[in-house]
PDB file of C-alpha atoms in Angstrom:
ATOM      1  CA  ARG A  16     134.712  72.581 114.352  1.00 59.00           C
ATOM      2  CA  ARG A  17     134.722  75.063 117.209  1.00 59.00           C
ATOM      3  CA  ARG A  18     133.818  77.870 114.844  1.00 57.00           C
ATOM      4  CA  LYS A  19     130.921  75.880 113.474  1.00 53.00           C
ATOM      5  CA  LYS A  20     129.698  75.116 116.971  1.00 57.00           C
ATOM      6  CA  ARG A  21     130.053  78.773 118.019  1.00 58.00           C
ATOM      7  CA  ARG A  22     128.119  79.924 114.943  1.00 53.00           C
ATOM      8  CA  LYS A  23     125.379  77.400 115.668  1.00 54.00           C
ATOM      9  CA  THR A  24     125.220  78.494 119.320  1.00 59.00           C
ATOM     10  CA  ARG A  25     125.161  82.172 118.328  1.00 55.00           C
ATOM     11  CA  ARG A  26     122.333  81.546 115.831  1.00 51.00           C
ATOM     12  CA  ALA A  27     120.356  79.684 118.487  1.00 53.00           C
ATOM     13  CA  GLN A  28     120.876  82.543 120.961  1.00 55.00           C
ATOM     14  CA  GLU A  29     119.857  85.141 118.374  1.00 50.00           C
ATOM     15  CA  SER A  30     116.817  83.096 117.462  1.00 48.00           C
ATOM     16  CA  ALA A  31     115.798  82.705 121.106  1.00 50.00           C
ATOM     17  CA  HIS A  32     116.262  86.437 121.667  1.00 49.00           C
ATOM     18  CA  ALA A  33     114.195  87.248 118.583  1.00 48.00           C
ATOM     19  CA  ARG A  34     111.422  84.908 119.699  1.00 47.00           C
ATOM     20  CA  LYS A  35     111.384  86.438 123.163  1.00 52.00           C
ATOM     21  CA  THR A  36     111.229  90.037 121.980  1.00 50.00           C
ATOM     22  CA  TYR A  37     109.481  89.635 118.631  1.00 48.00           C
ATOM     23  CA  GLY A  38     105.963  90.208 119.869  1.00 49.00           C
ATOM     24  CA  ASN A  39     106.898  93.720 120.966  1.00 44.00           C
ATOM     25  CA  SER A  40     108.374  94.692 117.624  1.00 56.00           C
ATOM     26  CA  ASP A  41     106.665  96.666 114.941  1.00 69.00           C
ATOM     27  CA  LEU A  42     104.738  94.683 112.341  1.00 81.00           C
ATOM     28  CA  HIS A  43     105.856  97.282 109.808  1.00 84.00           C
ATOM     29  CA  PHE A  44     109.212  95.489 109.671  1.00 89.00           C
ATOM     30  CA  VAL A  45     107.453  92.172 109.031  1.00 90.00           C
ATOM     31  CA  ASN A  46     105.399  93.792 106.285  1.00 90.00           C
ATOM     32  CA  ARG A  47     108.488  95.185 104.558  1.00 92.00           C
ATOM     33  CA  LEU A  48     110.294  91.860 104.854  1.00 94.00           C
ATOM     34  CA  CYS A  49     107.290  90.085 103.287  1.00 94.00           C
ATOM     35  CA  ASP A  50     107.379  92.617 100.444  1.00 95.00           C
ATOM     36  CA  LEU A  51     111.029  91.809  99.865  1.00 95.00           C
ATOM     37  CA  TYR A  52     110.473  88.050  99.998  1.00 96.00           C
ATOM     38  CA  ILE A  53     107.530  88.224  97.581  1.00 96.00           C
ATOM     39  CA  GLU A  54     109.428  90.514  95.214  1.00 95.00           C
ATOM     40  CA  ARG A  55     112.259  87.970  95.149  1.00 97.00           C
ATOM     41  CA  LYS A  56     109.783  85.091  94.801  1.00 96.00           C
ATOM     42  CA  LYS A  57     110.793  83.597  98.151  1.00 97.00           C
ATOM     43  CA  PHE A  58     107.300  82.411  98.987  1.00 96.00           C
ATOM     44  CA  LEU A  59     108.351  79.680 101.422  1.00 95.00           C
ATOM     45  CA  GLU A  60     110.264  82.248 103.482  1.00 95.00           C
ATOM     46  CA  THR A  61     107.198  84.522 103.447  1.00 94.00           C
ATOM     47  CA  ALA A  62     104.984  81.708 104.725  1.00 93.00           C
ATOM     48  CA  ARG A  63     107.509  80.717 107.406  1.00 92.00           C
ATOM     49  CA  LEU A  64     107.787  84.308 108.618  1.00 92.00           C
ATOM     50  CA  MET A  65     104.019  84.682 108.799  1.00 90.00           C
ATOM     51  CA  ASN A  66     103.658  81.373 110.644  1.00 88.00           C
ATOM     52  CA  PHE A  67     106.253  82.564 113.129  1.00 87.00           C
ATOM     53  CA  VAL A  68     104.439  85.888 113.626  1.00 85.00           C
ATOM     54  CA  GLN A  69     101.114  84.131 114.110  1.00 81.00           C
ATOM     55  CA  ASP A  70     102.592  81.674 116.623  1.00 73.00           C
ATOM     56  CA  THR A  71     104.247  84.481 118.560  1.00 66.00           C
ATOM     57  CA  HIS A  72     101.066  86.485 118.824  1.00 55.00           C
ATOM     58  CA  HIS A  73      99.036  83.377 119.632  1.00 56.00           C
ATOM     59  CA  ASN A  74     101.359  82.708 122.587  1.00 58.00           C
ATOM     60  CA  GLU A  75     101.014  86.321 123.718  1.00 54.00           C
ATOM     61  CA  LEU A  76      97.244  85.976 123.549  1.00 51.00           C
ATOM     62  CA  LYS A  77      97.373  82.846 125.739  1.00 56.00           C
ATOM     63  CA  ARG A  78      99.477  84.742 128.303  1.00 55.00           C
ATOM     64  CA  ASP A  79      97.025  87.671 128.243  1.00 52.00           C
ATOM     65  CA  VAL A  80      94.083  85.338 128.843  1.00 51.00           C
ATOM     66  CA  SER A  81      95.813  83.698 131.795  1.00 55.00           C
ATOM     67  CA  ARG A  82      96.681  87.108 133.288  1.00 53.00           C
ATOM     68  CA  GLU A  83      93.128  88.324 133.009  1.00 53.00           C
ATOM     69  CA  SER A  84      91.958  85.253 134.943  1.00 51.00           C
ATOM     70  CA  GLY A  85      88.668  84.562 133.334  1.00 54.00           C
ATOM     71  CA  GLU A  86      88.045  87.828 131.503  1.00 51.00           C
ATOM     72  CA  GLN A  87      87.571  87.538 127.786  1.00 47.00           C
ATOM     73  CA  ALA A  88      90.662  88.782 125.954  1.00 44.00           C
ATOM     74  CA  VAL A  89      90.376  90.560 122.625  1.00 42.00           C
ATOM     75  CA  GLN A  90      91.435  88.173 119.877  1.00 47.00           C
ATOM     76  CA  TRP A  91      94.538  89.410 118.086  1.00 48.00           C
ATOM     77  CA  GLU A  92      94.003  89.701 114.382  1.00 68.00           C
ATOM     78  CA  MET A  93      96.686  89.851 111.729  1.00 78.00           C
ATOM     79  CA  PRO A  94      96.653  93.132 109.753  1.00 86.00           C
ATOM     80  CA  LEU A  95      94.967  92.726 106.364  1.00 90.00           C
ATOM     81  CA  ASP A  96      98.073  93.541 104.346  1.00 92.00           C
ATOM     82  CA  LEU A  97      99.943  90.689 106.053  1.00 92.00           C
ATOM     83  CA  VAL A  98      97.007  88.310 105.574  1.00 92.00           C
ATOM     84  CA  VAL A  99      97.005  89.087 101.845  1.00 95.00           C
ATOM     85  CA  LYS A 100     100.766  88.598 101.576  1.00 95.00           C
ATOM     86  CA  TYR A 101     100.425  85.272 103.369  1.00 94.00           C
ATOM     87  CA  GLY A 102      97.716  84.359 100.847  1.00 95.00           C
ATOM     88  CA  ILE A 103      99.986  85.280  97.951  1.00 97.00           C
ATOM     89  CA  ALA A 104     102.712  83.050  99.373  1.00 96.00           C
ATOM     90  CA  GLN A 105     100.281  80.172  99.912  1.00 95.00           C
ATOM     91  CA  LEU A 106      98.951  80.510  96.374  1.00 97.00           C
ATOM     92  CA  HIS A 107     102.456  80.307  94.919  1.00 97.00           C
ATOM     93  CA  LEU A 108     103.217  77.329  97.174  1.00 97.00           C
ATOM     94  CA  GLY A 109     100.219  75.500  95.724  1.00 96.00           C
ATOM     95  CA  ASP A 110      97.724  75.903  98.574  1.00 95.00           C
ATOM     96  CA  ALA A 111      94.874  77.630  96.756  1.00 94.00           C
ATOM     97  CA  GLN A 112      92.402  76.931  99.584  1.00 93.00           C
ATOM     98  CA  SER A 113      94.508  78.750 102.177  1.00 92.00           C
ATOM     99  CA  ALA A 114      95.042  81.580  99.737  1.00 94.00           C
ATOM    100  CA  ALA A 115      91.296  81.859  99.110  1.00 94.00           C
ATOM    101  CA  ARG A 116      90.651  82.044 102.873  1.00 92.00           C
ATOM    102  CA  CYS A 117      93.201  84.842 103.163  1.00 92.00           C
ATOM    103  CA  PHE A 118      91.803  86.720 100.171  1.00 94.00           C
ATOM    104  CA  SER A 119      88.234  86.359 101.473  1.00 93.00           C
ATOM    105  CA  HIS A 120      89.117  88.930 104.144  1.00 90.00           C
ATOM    106  CA  LEU A 121      90.184  91.308 101.387  1.00 92.00           C
ATOM    107  CA  ASN A 122      87.122  90.607  99.264  1.00 92.00           C
ATOM    108  CA  ALA A 123      84.903  91.538 102.212  1.00 91.00           C
ATOM    109  CA  GLU A 124      86.334  95.063 102.163  1.00 89.00           C
ATOM    110  CA  ASP A 125      84.256  97.757 100.503  1.00 87.00           C
ATOM    111  CA  ASP A 126      86.995 100.400 100.638  1.00 91.00           C
ATOM    112  CA  VAL A 127      88.677  99.586  97.338  1.00 92.00           C
ATOM    113  CA  ASP A 128      90.491 102.936  97.307  1.00 91.00           C
ATOM    114  CA  GLY A 129      92.022 102.164 100.689  1.00 91.00           C
ATOM    115  CA  TYR A 130      92.951  98.574  99.865  1.00 91.00           C
ATOM    116  CA  GLY A 131      93.613  98.760  96.128  1.00 91.00           C
ATOM    117  CA  ASP A 132      97.300  98.192  96.724  1.00 92.00           C
ATOM    118  CA  LEU A 133      96.314  94.770  98.092  1.00 94.00           C
ATOM    119  CA  PHE A 134      93.788  93.810  95.396  1.00 95.00           C
ATOM    120  CA  GLN A 135      96.348  94.342  92.625  1.00 94.00           C
ATOM    121  CA  PRO A 136      99.023  91.886  93.857  1.00 95.00           C
ATOM    122  CA  ALA A 137      96.324  89.344  94.761  1.00 96.00           C
ATOM    123  CA  ALA A 138      94.986  89.520  91.201  1.00 96.00           C
ATOM    124  CA  VAL A 139      98.469  89.267  89.729  1.00 96.00           C
ATOM    125  CA  ALA A 140      99.203  86.225  91.932  1.00 97.00           C
ATOM    126  CA  TYR A 141      96.022  84.509  90.783  1.00 97.00           C
ATOM    127  CA  ALA A 142      96.830  85.247  87.122  1.00 97.00           C
ATOM    128  CA  SER A 143     100.411  84.014  87.469  1.00 96.00           C
ATOM    129  CA  GLN A 144      99.102  80.723  88.841  1.00 96.00           C
ATOM    130  CA  GLY A 145      96.664  80.280  85.949  1.00 96.00           C
ATOM    131  CA  LYS A 146      93.593  81.144  88.018  1.00 96.00           C
ATOM    132  CA  HIS A 147      92.378  83.774  85.587  1.00 97.00           C
ATOM    133  CA  GLY A 148      88.734  83.723  86.657  1.00 96.00           C
ATOM    134  CA  ARG A 149      89.739  84.631  90.210  1.00 96.00           C
ATOM    135  CA  ALA A 150      92.132  87.268  88.875  1.00 96.00           C
ATOM    136  CA  ILE A 151      89.307  88.824  86.862  1.00 97.00           C
ATOM    137  CA  GLN A 152      87.136  88.977  90.000  1.00 95.00           C
ATOM    138  CA  GLN A 153      89.895  90.924  91.749  1.00 95.00           C
ATOM    139  CA  TYR A 154      90.399  93.205  88.750  1.00 96.00           C
ATOM    140  CA  GLU A 155      86.647  93.853  88.532  1.00 95.00           C
ATOM    141  CA  LYS A 156      86.507  94.938  92.156  1.00 94.00           C
ATOM    142  CA  LEU A 157      89.616  97.057  91.653  1.00 94.00           C
ATOM    143  CA  SER A 158      88.066  98.740  88.609  1.00 94.00           C
ATOM    144  CA  THR A 159      85.376 100.283  90.842  1.00 93.00           C
ATOM    145  CA  SER A 160      88.044 102.659  92.139  1.00 93.00           C
ATOM    146  CA  ALA A 161      88.849 105.732  90.076  1.00 92.00           C
ATOM    147  CA  GLN A 162      92.323 105.642  91.572  1.00 93.00           C
ATOM    148  CA  PHE A 163      93.109 102.111  90.324  1.00 93.00           C
ATOM    149  CA  ASP A 164      90.980 101.900  87.175  1.00 93.00           C
ATOM    150  CA  ASN A 165      93.748 102.661  84.704  1.00 93.00           C
ATOM    151  CA  ALA A 166      95.588 101.321  81.668  1.00 94.00           C
ATOM    152  CA  ILE A 167      97.708  98.922  83.735  1.00 94.00           C
ATOM    153  CA  LEU A 168      94.597  97.313  85.196  1.00 94.00           C
ATOM    154  CA  TRP A 169      92.893  97.148  81.779  1.00 94.00           C
ATOM    155  CA  GLU A 170      95.902  95.434  80.232  1.00 96.00           C
ATOM    156  CA  GLN A 171      96.215  92.908  83.060  1.00 96.00           C
ATOM    157  CA  ARG A 172      92.484  92.170  83.016  1.00 96.00           C
ATOM    158  CA  ALA A 173      92.562  91.837  79.193  1.00 96.00           C
ATOM    159  CA  ASP A 174      95.383  89.283  79.511  1.00 96.00           C
ATOM    160  CA  ALA A 175      93.278  87.308  81.987  1.00 97.00           C
ATOM    161  CA  TYR A 176      90.254  87.456  79.672  1.00 96.00           C
ATOM    162  CA  LEU A 177      92.390  86.266  76.745  1.00 96.00           C
ATOM    163  CA  SER A 178      93.671  83.386  78.862  1.00 96.00           C
ATOM    164  CA  ILE A 179      90.129  82.104  79.384  1.00 96.00           C
ATOM    165  CA  GLY A 180      89.168  82.716  75.767  1.00 96.00           C
ATOM    166  CA  ASN A 181      86.889  85.717  76.304  1.00 96.00           C
ATOM    167  CA  HIS A 182      88.148  87.796  73.407  1.00 95.00           C
ATOM    168  CA  ALA A 183      85.210  90.209  73.435  1.00 95.00           C
ATOM    169  CA  MET A 184      85.897  91.376  77.008  1.00 95.00           C
ATOM    170  CA  ALA A 185      89.627  91.524  76.312  1.00 95.00           C
ATOM    171  CA  CYS A 186      88.914  93.821  73.350  1.00 94.00           C
ATOM    172  CA  VAL A 187      86.831  96.114  75.575  1.00 93.00           C
ATOM    173  CA  ASP A 188      89.770  96.533  77.945  1.00 91.00           C
ATOM    174  CA  LEU A 189      92.345  96.901  75.180  1.00 92.00           C
ATOM    175  CA  GLU A 190      90.282  99.523  73.366  1.00 90.00           C
ATOM    176  CA  ALA A 191      89.842 101.632  76.514  1.00 73.00           C
TER     177      ALA A 191
END
C-alpha cells in the first residue's frame, strides 16, 4: 500500500513538474512523440498530448497578456506539423470536423515542396478512414510537387480512385 501511494505521489510530482516547465521545452520533442504515437496508432494519446501542449501555451499567453498590462500580445500558434498530426489523431478518433479544421491550415499552404511530408500522411489518414475524395484532394495537391509526384503517390491515389469507383483515373495513375 505504501509503495502504491509513493508511486502515485511521485507521478503527481513528476506531472506537476512537467506542467510547470513544459512551456519552456522544445516542441521538437512533442513532434517526435506525436510521430511515435501515430506510428503505433495511439491516436488518443496523440490528442491528449496536443491538448496538454495547447493548454500550457494558452496559460502562458494569458500570463504574457497580464504582464504587458494592456498591450496586445502576439497570439501563440501551434506549428503546422503539430496541427496536422492533431488532425490525423482526430480523424482516427472519429472527429472528421476537427480534422478538417486542422487540415485547412495545411491546404492553405502553397509551398507543397516544403510541406509535402505533411500532405502525404494527411492523405493516407483520410484514405484509411474511407474518406477517399478528401484523400484524392490531398494527393492532387501533392502531385504538383516534382519531389513528391512519384510512384508511391500514384499507387496511393489510384487506390483511392478505385475505392470511389473511378477506374479511368485509377488506370491513369497505374499506367504512369
